[in-house]
PDB file of C-alpha atoms in Angstrom:
ATOM      1  CA  MET A 515      -4.704 -23.524  -6.440  1.00 44.00           C
ATOM      2  CA  LYS A 516      -7.512 -21.072  -5.971  1.00 48.00           C
ATOM      3  CA  ASN A 517     -10.536 -22.046  -3.923  1.00 49.00           C
ATOM      4  CA  THR A 518     -13.973 -22.443  -5.467  1.00 44.00           C
ATOM      5  CA  SER A 519     -15.814 -19.776  -7.424  1.00 47.00           C
ATOM      6  CA  ILE A 520     -18.353 -19.648  -4.592  1.00 46.00           C
ATOM      7  CA  LYS A 521     -15.651 -18.427  -2.242  1.00 44.00           C
ATOM      8  CA  SER A 522     -14.569 -15.824  -4.812  1.00 44.00           C
ATOM      9  CA  LEU A 523     -18.149 -14.625  -5.065  1.00 44.00           C
ATOM     10  CA  VAL A 524     -18.409 -14.296  -1.275  1.00 43.00           C
ATOM     11  CA  LEU A 525     -15.159 -12.332  -1.158  1.00 44.00           C
ATOM     12  CA  SER A 526     -16.390 -10.050  -3.925  1.00 45.00           C
ATOM     13  CA  LEU A 527     -19.625  -9.348  -2.061  1.00 43.00           C
ATOM     14  CA  LEU A 528     -17.694  -8.606   1.109  1.00 45.00           C
ATOM     15  CA  PHE A 529     -15.561  -6.093  -0.766  1.00 45.00           C
ATOM     16  CA  GLY A 530     -18.684  -4.454  -2.091  1.00 45.00           C
ATOM     17  CA  LEU A 531     -19.798  -3.855   1.477  1.00 43.00           C
ATOM     18  CA  LEU A 532     -16.381  -2.520   2.456  1.00 43.00           C
ATOM     19  CA  ALA A 533     -15.839  -0.228  -0.514  1.00 41.00           C
ATOM     20  CA  SER A 534     -17.329   2.766   1.253  1.00 39.00           C
ATOM     21  CA  SER A 535     -15.396   2.050   4.445  1.00 44.00           C
ATOM     22  CA  LEU A 536     -11.962   3.364   5.313  1.00 51.00           C
ATOM     23  CA  HIS A 537     -10.753  -0.008   6.569  1.00 62.00           C
ATOM     24  CA  ALA A 538     -10.559  -3.157   4.481  1.00 85.00           C
ATOM     25  CA  HIS A 539      -7.967  -5.677   3.428  1.00 95.00           C
ATOM     26  CA  ALA A 540      -4.981  -4.097   1.704  1.00 97.00           C
ATOM     27  CA  LEU A 541      -1.433  -4.865   0.644  1.00 98.00           C
ATOM     28  CA  TRP A 542       1.274  -3.836   3.117  1.00 98.00           C
ATOM     29  CA  ILE A 543       5.057  -3.749   2.676  1.00 98.00           C
ATOM     30  CA  HIS A 544       7.008  -4.577   5.826  1.00 98.00           C
ATOM     31  CA  THR A 545      10.675  -3.562   5.847  1.00 97.00           C
ATOM     32  CA  SER A 546      13.212  -1.616   7.879  1.00 95.00           C
ATOM     33  CA  ALA A 547      13.393   2.110   7.076  1.00 92.00           C
ATOM     34  CA  THR A 548      17.214   2.192   6.961  1.00 93.00           C
ATOM     35  CA  THR A 549      19.963   0.122   5.379  1.00 95.00           C
ATOM     36  CA  ALA A 550      23.604   0.439   4.290  1.00 96.00           C
ATOM     37  CA  LEU A 551      25.424   0.462   0.969  1.00 95.00           C
ATOM     38  CA  GLY A 552      26.080  -3.031  -0.312  1.00 96.00           C
ATOM     39  CA  LYS A 553      23.781  -4.652   2.234  1.00 95.00           C
ATOM     40  CA  THR A 554      21.034  -7.080   1.250  1.00 96.00           C
ATOM     41  CA  HIS A 555      17.791  -5.514   2.436  1.00 98.00           C
ATOM     42  CA  ALA A 556      14.761  -7.764   2.971  1.00 98.00           C
ATOM     43  CA  PHE A 557      11.043  -7.013   2.665  1.00 98.00           C
ATOM     44  CA  LYS A 558       7.752  -8.859   3.140  1.00 98.00           C
ATOM     45  CA  VAL A 559       4.316  -8.172   1.644  1.00 98.00           C
ATOM     46  CA  TYR A 560       1.116  -9.074   3.500  1.00 98.00           C
ATOM     47  CA  TYR A 561      -2.554  -8.877   2.544  1.00 98.00           C
ATOM     48  CA  ALA A 562      -4.277  -7.908   5.749  1.00 98.00           C
ATOM     49  CA  ASP A 563      -6.764  -5.839   7.670  1.00 97.00           C
ATOM     50  CA  TYR A 564      -4.822  -4.969  10.797  1.00 96.00           C
ATOM     51  CA  HIS A 565      -7.840  -3.316  12.404  1.00 95.00           C
ATOM     52  CA  GLU A 566      -9.422  -6.768  12.495  1.00 94.00           C
ATOM     53  CA  ASN A 567      -6.119  -8.534  13.237  1.00 93.00           C
ATOM     54  CA  ALA A 568      -6.676 -10.464  10.012  1.00 96.00           C
ATOM     55  CA  ILE A 569      -3.696 -11.618   7.929  1.00 97.00           C
ATOM     56  CA  GLU A 570      -4.761 -13.785   5.009  1.00 97.00           C
ATOM     57  CA  ASP A 571      -2.940 -16.854   3.730  1.00 98.00           C
ATOM     58  CA  VAL A 572      -1.759 -16.339   0.153  1.00 98.00           C
ATOM     59  CA  ALA A 573      -4.139 -19.087  -1.030  1.00 98.00           C
ATOM     60  CA  ASP A 574      -7.068 -16.987   0.208  1.00 97.00           C
ATOM     61  CA  TRP A 575      -6.072 -13.618  -1.279  1.00 98.00           C
ATOM     62  CA  TYR A 576      -8.828 -11.807  -3.145  1.00 96.00           C
ATOM     63  CA  SER A 577      -9.092 -12.270  -6.909  1.00 97.00           C
ATOM     64  CA  ASP A 578      -5.622 -12.040  -8.550  1.00 98.00           C
ATOM     65  CA  VAL A 579      -4.002  -9.854  -5.872  1.00 98.00           C
ATOM     66  CA  GLU A 580      -1.134 -12.358  -5.537  1.00 98.00           C
ATOM     67  CA  ASP A 581      -0.054 -11.358  -9.066  1.00 98.00           C
ATOM     68  CA  PHE A 582       1.067  -7.915  -7.869  1.00 98.00           C
ATOM     69  CA  GLU A 583       4.411  -6.536  -9.018  1.00 98.00           C
ATOM     70  CA  ILE A 584       6.786  -4.777  -6.652  1.00 98.00           C
ATOM     71  CA  TRP A 585       9.143  -2.121  -7.994  1.00 97.00           C
ATOM     72  CA  LEU A 586      12.237  -0.531  -6.516  1.00 97.00           C
ATOM     73  CA  ILE A 587      12.866   3.143  -7.288  1.00 95.00           C
ATOM     74  CA  SER A 588      16.471   4.145  -6.570  1.00 93.00           C
ATOM     75  CA  PRO A 589      17.600   7.602  -5.366  1.00 92.00           C
ATOM     76  CA  SER A 590      18.685   8.420  -8.946  1.00 90.00           C
ATOM     77  CA  GLY A 591      15.323   7.329 -10.369  1.00 90.00           C
ATOM     78  CA  LYS A 592      16.200   3.855 -11.649  1.00 92.00           C
ATOM     79  CA  ARG A 593      13.160   1.576 -11.721  1.00 93.00           C
ATOM     80  CA  ILE A 594      13.737  -2.129 -11.081  1.00 96.00           C
ATOM     81  CA  LYS A 595      11.147  -4.901 -10.884  1.00 97.00           C
ATOM     82  CA  LEU A 596      11.974  -7.117  -7.901  1.00 98.00           C
ATOM     83  CA  ASP A 597      11.509 -10.854  -7.562  1.00 98.00           C
ATOM     84  CA  LYS A 598       9.203 -12.175  -4.864  1.00 98.00           C
ATOM     85  CA  VAL A 599       8.736 -15.605  -3.268  1.00 98.00           C
ATOM     86  CA  ALA A 600       5.427 -16.851  -1.860  1.00 98.00           C
ATOM     87  CA  ARG A 601       5.243 -18.125   1.699  1.00 98.00           C
ATOM     88  CA  LYS A 602       2.205 -19.288   3.662  1.00 98.00           C
ATOM     89  CA  ASP A 603       0.801 -15.846   4.524  1.00 98.00           C
ATOM     90  CA  HIS A 604       3.094 -13.409   2.705  1.00 98.00           C
ATOM     91  CA  PHE A 605       5.549 -12.830  -0.108  1.00 98.00           C
ATOM     92  CA  GLU A 606       9.171 -11.936   0.535  1.00 98.00           C
ATOM     93  CA  GLY A 607      12.195 -10.675  -1.355  1.00 98.00           C
ATOM     94  CA  ASN A 608      15.226  -8.412  -1.109  1.00 98.00           C
ATOM     95  CA  PHE A 609      17.430  -5.899  -2.875  1.00 98.00           C
ATOM     96  CA  VAL A 610      20.949  -4.514  -2.507  1.00 97.00           C
ATOM     97  CA  ALA A 611      21.354  -0.763  -1.985  1.00 95.00           C
ATOM     98  CA  GLU A 612      23.923   0.671  -4.388  1.00 95.00           C
ATOM     99  CA  GLU A 613      23.273   4.406  -3.930  1.00 93.00           C
ATOM    100  CA  LYS A 614      22.973   6.820  -1.048  1.00 92.00           C
ATOM    101  CA  GLY A 615      19.622   8.501  -0.539  1.00 92.00           C
ATOM    102  CA  GLU A 616      16.005   7.377  -0.449  1.00 92.00           C
ATOM    103  CA  TYR A 617      14.784   4.178  -2.066  1.00 94.00           C
ATOM    104  CA  GLN A 618      11.099   3.410  -2.485  1.00 94.00           C
ATOM    105  CA  LEU A 619       9.367   0.084  -2.797  1.00 97.00           C
ATOM    106  CA  GLN A 620       6.101   0.515  -4.680  1.00 97.00           C
ATOM    107  CA  ILE A 621       3.114  -1.684  -5.476  1.00 98.00           C
ATOM    108  CA  SER A 622       0.070  -0.719  -7.516  1.00 97.00           C
ATOM    109  CA  HIS A 623      -2.302  -3.531  -8.432  1.00 98.00           C
ATOM    110  CA  THR A 624      -5.867  -3.261  -9.680  1.00 97.00           C
ATOM    111  CA  ALA A 625      -7.534  -6.573  -8.962  1.00 97.00           C
ATOM    112  CA  LYS A 626      -9.536  -8.382 -11.606  1.00 96.00           C
ATOM    113  CA  VAL A 627     -13.225  -7.685 -11.027  1.00 96.00           C
ATOM    114  CA  LEU A 628     -14.933 -10.915 -10.011  1.00 92.00           C
ATOM    115  CA  LYS A 629     -18.477  -9.585  -9.773  1.00 89.00           C
ATOM    116  CA  GLY A 630     -20.171  -6.224  -9.380  1.00 91.00           C
ATOM    117  CA  THR A 631     -19.405  -2.767 -10.746  1.00 94.00           C
ATOM    118  CA  THR A 632     -16.523  -1.616  -8.530  1.00 95.00           C
ATOM    119  CA  ALA A 633     -12.821  -2.252  -9.126  1.00 96.00           C
ATOM    120  CA  TYR A 634     -10.321  -2.394  -6.256  1.00 97.00           C
ATOM    121  CA  GLN A 635      -6.844  -0.969  -6.550  1.00 98.00           C
ATOM    122  CA  PHE A 636      -4.200  -1.755  -3.929  1.00 98.00           C
ATOM    123  CA  ASN A 637      -1.268   0.636  -3.583  1.00 98.00           C
ATOM    124  CA  ALA A 638       1.519   0.190  -1.053  1.00 98.00           C
ATOM    125  CA  SER A 639       4.855   1.882  -0.529  1.00 96.00           C
ATOM    126  CA  ALA A 640       7.857   1.703   1.751  1.00 96.00           C
ATOM    127  CA  GLN A 641      10.695   4.180   2.061  1.00 94.00           C
ATOM    128  CA  VAL A 642      14.225   3.031   2.817  1.00 94.00           C
ATOM    129  CA  TRP A 643      17.009   5.497   3.536  1.00 93.00           C
ATOM    130  CA  VAL A 644      20.701   4.856   2.901  1.00 93.00           C
ATOM    131  CA  GLY A 645      22.568   7.586   4.752  1.00 88.00           C
ATOM    132  CA  LYS A 646      21.844  11.063   3.475  1.00 79.00           C
ATOM    133  CA  GLY A 647      21.020  12.160  -0.028  1.00 65.00           C
ATOM    134  CA  LYS A 648      18.206  13.370  -2.218  1.00 63.00           C
ATOM    135  CA  ALA A 649      15.813  11.178  -4.136  1.00 60.00           C
ATOM    136  CA  ASP A 650      14.535  11.495  -7.694  1.00 59.00           C
ATOM    137  CA  LEU A 651      11.208   9.753  -7.170  1.00 61.00           C
ATOM    138  CA  THR A 652       9.332  10.657 -10.314  1.00 63.00           C
ATOM    139  CA  GLU A 653       7.454   7.333 -10.339  1.00 65.00           C
ATOM    140  CA  GLN A 654       4.309   7.335  -8.223  1.00 80.00           C
ATOM    141  CA  THR A 655       1.295   5.142  -7.742  1.00 91.00           C
ATOM    142  CA  GLU A 656      -2.106   6.677  -8.554  1.00 94.00           C
ATOM    143  CA  LEU A 657      -2.863   7.080  -4.859  1.00 96.00           C
ATOM    144  CA  MET A 658       0.372   7.659  -2.955  1.00 95.00           C
ATOM    145  CA  LEU A 659       1.068   7.843   0.775  1.00 95.00           C
ATOM    146  CA  SER A 660       4.585   8.851   1.791  1.00 92.00           C
ATOM    147  CA  ARG A 661       6.325  10.552   4.686  1.00 89.00           C
ATOM    148  CA  ASN A 662       9.235  12.873   5.274  1.00 82.00           C
ATOM    149  CA  PRO A 663      12.536  11.308   6.447  1.00 76.00           C
ATOM    150  CA  LYS A 664      12.505  10.287  10.118  1.00 69.00           C
ATOM    151  CA  SER A 665       9.310  12.214  10.824  1.00 73.00           C
ATOM    152  CA  SER A 666       5.584  11.762  11.143  1.00 81.00           C
ATOM    153  CA  ARG A 667       4.679  14.256   8.421  1.00 90.00           C
ATOM    154  CA  PHE A 668       2.752  12.454   5.713  1.00 94.00           C
ATOM    155  CA  ASN A 669       2.038  13.397   2.113  1.00 93.00           C
ATOM    156  CA  VAL A 670      -0.898  12.167   0.030  1.00 96.00           C
ATOM    157  CA  SER A 671      -1.043  12.557  -3.734  1.00 95.00           C
ATOM    158  CA  TYR A 672      -3.622  11.467  -6.269  1.00 96.00           C
ATOM    159  CA  LYS A 673      -2.602  11.011  -9.899  1.00 93.00           C
ATOM    160  CA  GLY A 674       0.536  13.043  -9.240  1.00 91.00           C
ATOM    161  CA  GLU A 675      -1.175  15.986  -7.524  1.00 94.00           C
ATOM    162  CA  PRO A 676      -1.453  16.787  -3.778  1.00 95.00           C
ATOM    163  CA  LEU A 677      -4.730  15.499  -2.350  1.00 97.00           C
ATOM    164  CA  PRO A 678      -6.381  17.842   0.191  1.00 97.00           C
ATOM    165  CA  ASP A 679      -8.996  16.727   2.725  1.00 97.00           C
ATOM    166  CA  ALA A 680      -7.790  13.133   2.598  1.00 97.00           C
ATOM    167  CA  THR A 681      -8.197  11.088   5.759  1.00 96.00           C
ATOM    168  CA  ILE A 682      -5.093   9.221   6.903  1.00 96.00           C
ATOM    169  CA  ASN A 683      -5.831   6.543   9.459  1.00 96.00           C
ATOM    170  CA  ILE A 684      -2.987   5.328  11.674  1.00 95.00           C
ATOM    171  CA  LEU A 685      -3.288   2.214  13.787  1.00 95.00           C
ATOM    172  CA  GLY A 686      -0.685   1.978  16.546  1.00 94.00           C
ATOM    173  CA  PRO A 687       0.858  -1.052  18.259  1.00 93.00           C
ATOM    174  CA  ASP A 688      -1.505  -0.444  21.192  1.00 91.00           C
ATOM    175  CA  ASN A 689      -4.453  -0.883  18.763  1.00 91.00           C
ATOM    176  CA  ASN A 690      -5.428   2.764  19.126  1.00 91.00           C
ATOM    177  CA  SER A 691      -6.630   4.239  15.840  1.00 93.00           C
ATOM    178  CA  LEU A 692      -6.396   7.937  14.953  1.00 93.00           C
ATOM    179  CA  ASP A 693      -7.438   9.911  11.881  1.00 95.00           C
ATOM    180  CA  PHE A 694      -5.585  12.885  10.397  1.00 95.00           C
ATOM    181  CA  THR A 695      -6.722  15.132   7.530  1.00 96.00           C
ATOM    182  CA  THR A 696      -4.451  16.574   4.866  1.00 97.00           C
ATOM    183  CA  GLY A 697      -4.378  20.294   4.170  1.00 97.00           C
ATOM    184  CA  LYS A 698      -4.443  22.112   0.848  1.00 96.00           C
ATOM    185  CA  LYS A 699      -1.008  20.775  -0.118  1.00 95.00           C
ATOM    186  CA  GLY A 700      -1.884  17.181   0.702  1.00 95.00           C
ATOM    187  CA  LYS A 701       0.180  17.169   3.903  1.00 95.00           C
ATOM    188  CA  ALA A 702      -0.672  16.116   7.454  1.00 96.00           C
ATOM    189  CA  LYS A 703       1.321  15.868  10.648  1.00 92.00           C
ATOM    190  CA  ALA A 704       0.489  12.751  12.622  1.00 88.00           C
ATOM    191  CA  GLU A 705       1.356  12.128  16.225  1.00 77.00           C
ATOM    192  CA  ILE A 706       3.297   8.882  16.349  1.00 82.00           C
ATOM    193  CA  ASN A 707       4.505   8.167  19.873  1.00 80.00           C
ATOM    194  CA  GLY A 708       6.210   5.094  21.248  1.00 82.00           C
ATOM    195  CA  SER A 709       7.854   2.180  19.447  1.00 87.00           C
ATOM    196  CA  GLY A 710       6.581  -0.656  17.308  1.00 92.00           C
ATOM    197  CA  LYS A 711       4.697  -0.906  14.007  1.00 93.00           C
ATOM    198  CA  PHE A 712       2.275   1.820  12.930  1.00 94.00           C
ATOM    199  CA  PHE A 713      -0.072   1.124  10.016  1.00 96.00           C
ATOM    200  CA  ALA A 714      -0.963   4.189   7.928  1.00 96.00           C
ATOM    201  CA  GLU A 715      -3.722   4.008   5.315  1.00 97.00           C
ATOM    202  CA  VAL A 716      -5.654   6.340   3.051  1.00 97.00           C
ATOM    203  CA  THR A 717      -8.503   5.487   0.671  1.00 97.00           C
ATOM    204  CA  LYS A 718     -10.314   7.211  -2.169  1.00 97.00           C
ATOM    205  CA  THR A 719     -13.271   6.117  -4.272  1.00 96.00           C
ATOM    206  CA  GLU A 720     -13.583   7.509  -7.801  1.00 96.00           C
ATOM    207  CA  LYS A 721     -17.062   7.315  -9.290  1.00 95.00           C
ATOM    208  CA  PHE A 722     -17.302   6.925 -13.059  1.00 95.00           C
ATOM    209  CA  LYS A 723     -19.757   8.619 -15.349  1.00 92.00           C
ATOM    210  CA  LYS A 724     -22.664   6.633 -16.690  1.00 90.00           C
ATOM    211  CA  ASP A 725     -21.804   4.315 -19.595  1.00 89.00           C
ATOM    212  CA  HIS A 726     -18.100   4.256 -18.714  1.00 90.00           C
ATOM    213  CA  PRO A 727     -16.216   2.120 -21.322  1.00 90.00           C
ATOM    214  CA  SER A 728     -15.161  -0.328 -18.599  1.00 89.00           C
ATOM    215  CA  GLY A 729     -18.762  -1.014 -17.640  1.00 91.00           C
ATOM    216  CA  LEU A 730     -17.851  -0.179 -14.050  1.00 95.00           C
ATOM    217  CA  LYS A 731     -19.400   2.431 -11.782  1.00 95.00           C
ATOM    218  CA  ALA A 732     -16.391   3.138  -9.560  1.00 97.00           C
ATOM    219  CA  ILE A 733     -12.868   2.261  -8.531  1.00 97.00           C
ATOM    220  CA  TRP A 734     -11.852   2.065  -4.871  1.00 97.00           C
ATOM    221  CA  ARG A 735      -8.214   2.825  -4.168  1.00 97.00           C
ATOM    222  CA  CYS A 736      -6.182   2.449  -1.016  1.00 97.00           C
ATOM    223  CA  ALA A 737      -2.578   3.341  -0.233  1.00 97.00           C
ATOM    224  CA  THR A 738      -0.662   1.999   2.728  1.00 97.00           C
ATOM    225  CA  GLN A 739       2.623   2.373   4.524  1.00 96.00           C
ATOM    226  CA  VAL A 740       4.033   0.570   7.561  1.00 96.00           C
ATOM    227  CA  VAL A 741       6.127   2.785   9.853  1.00 91.00           C
ATOM    228  CA  GLU A 742       8.460   1.005  12.254  1.00 86.00           C
ATOM    229  CA  ARG A 743       9.875   2.960  15.190  1.00 82.00           C
TER     230      ARG A 743
END
């Protein structure tokens, strides 16, 4: 059961304050970057702000964020909606790899607007490699953060096109936070040293013209990826 409408209002106001900030709560997919053919591969999805060391219980997630859908894109381009099971502070699920190449787990969820004139869209992705092989990843979220295989070169795209001058923030396991800016082709090379979990995030706010049919003034988007080394 959801908490009271007062709590929802407070959460909405907090998001209004955070909309112009790079860091806020977001959806994150945790999973290993490699697997094997025929193996059951597990994943977890958290709603968190790792800069604040804040992982929210599912009962406290903003608006209808818990209704997100998670999709698996196979190396040959097959698109499969995956099942998910709610736990105390995350959702979890799994899939079986049947092809060699790169799989992607993708989430894109625009939360129901509780109050105010800004919508919040949460995008998250994870890349899982099965041996070697090319990927046919034609499906993309509106704001997409991805990386090259086994490297720290990141790519940012917006509505299918490379996004230049985007700021990618990476928070390391030592709690150090660094920013990297994409070039003209939407690419950036980040320095990821050491082992552990690295949290990469990019945000973009789109302002709408006056009298937009939705009645909104803007939509705030974020895209995340967890890199485990």
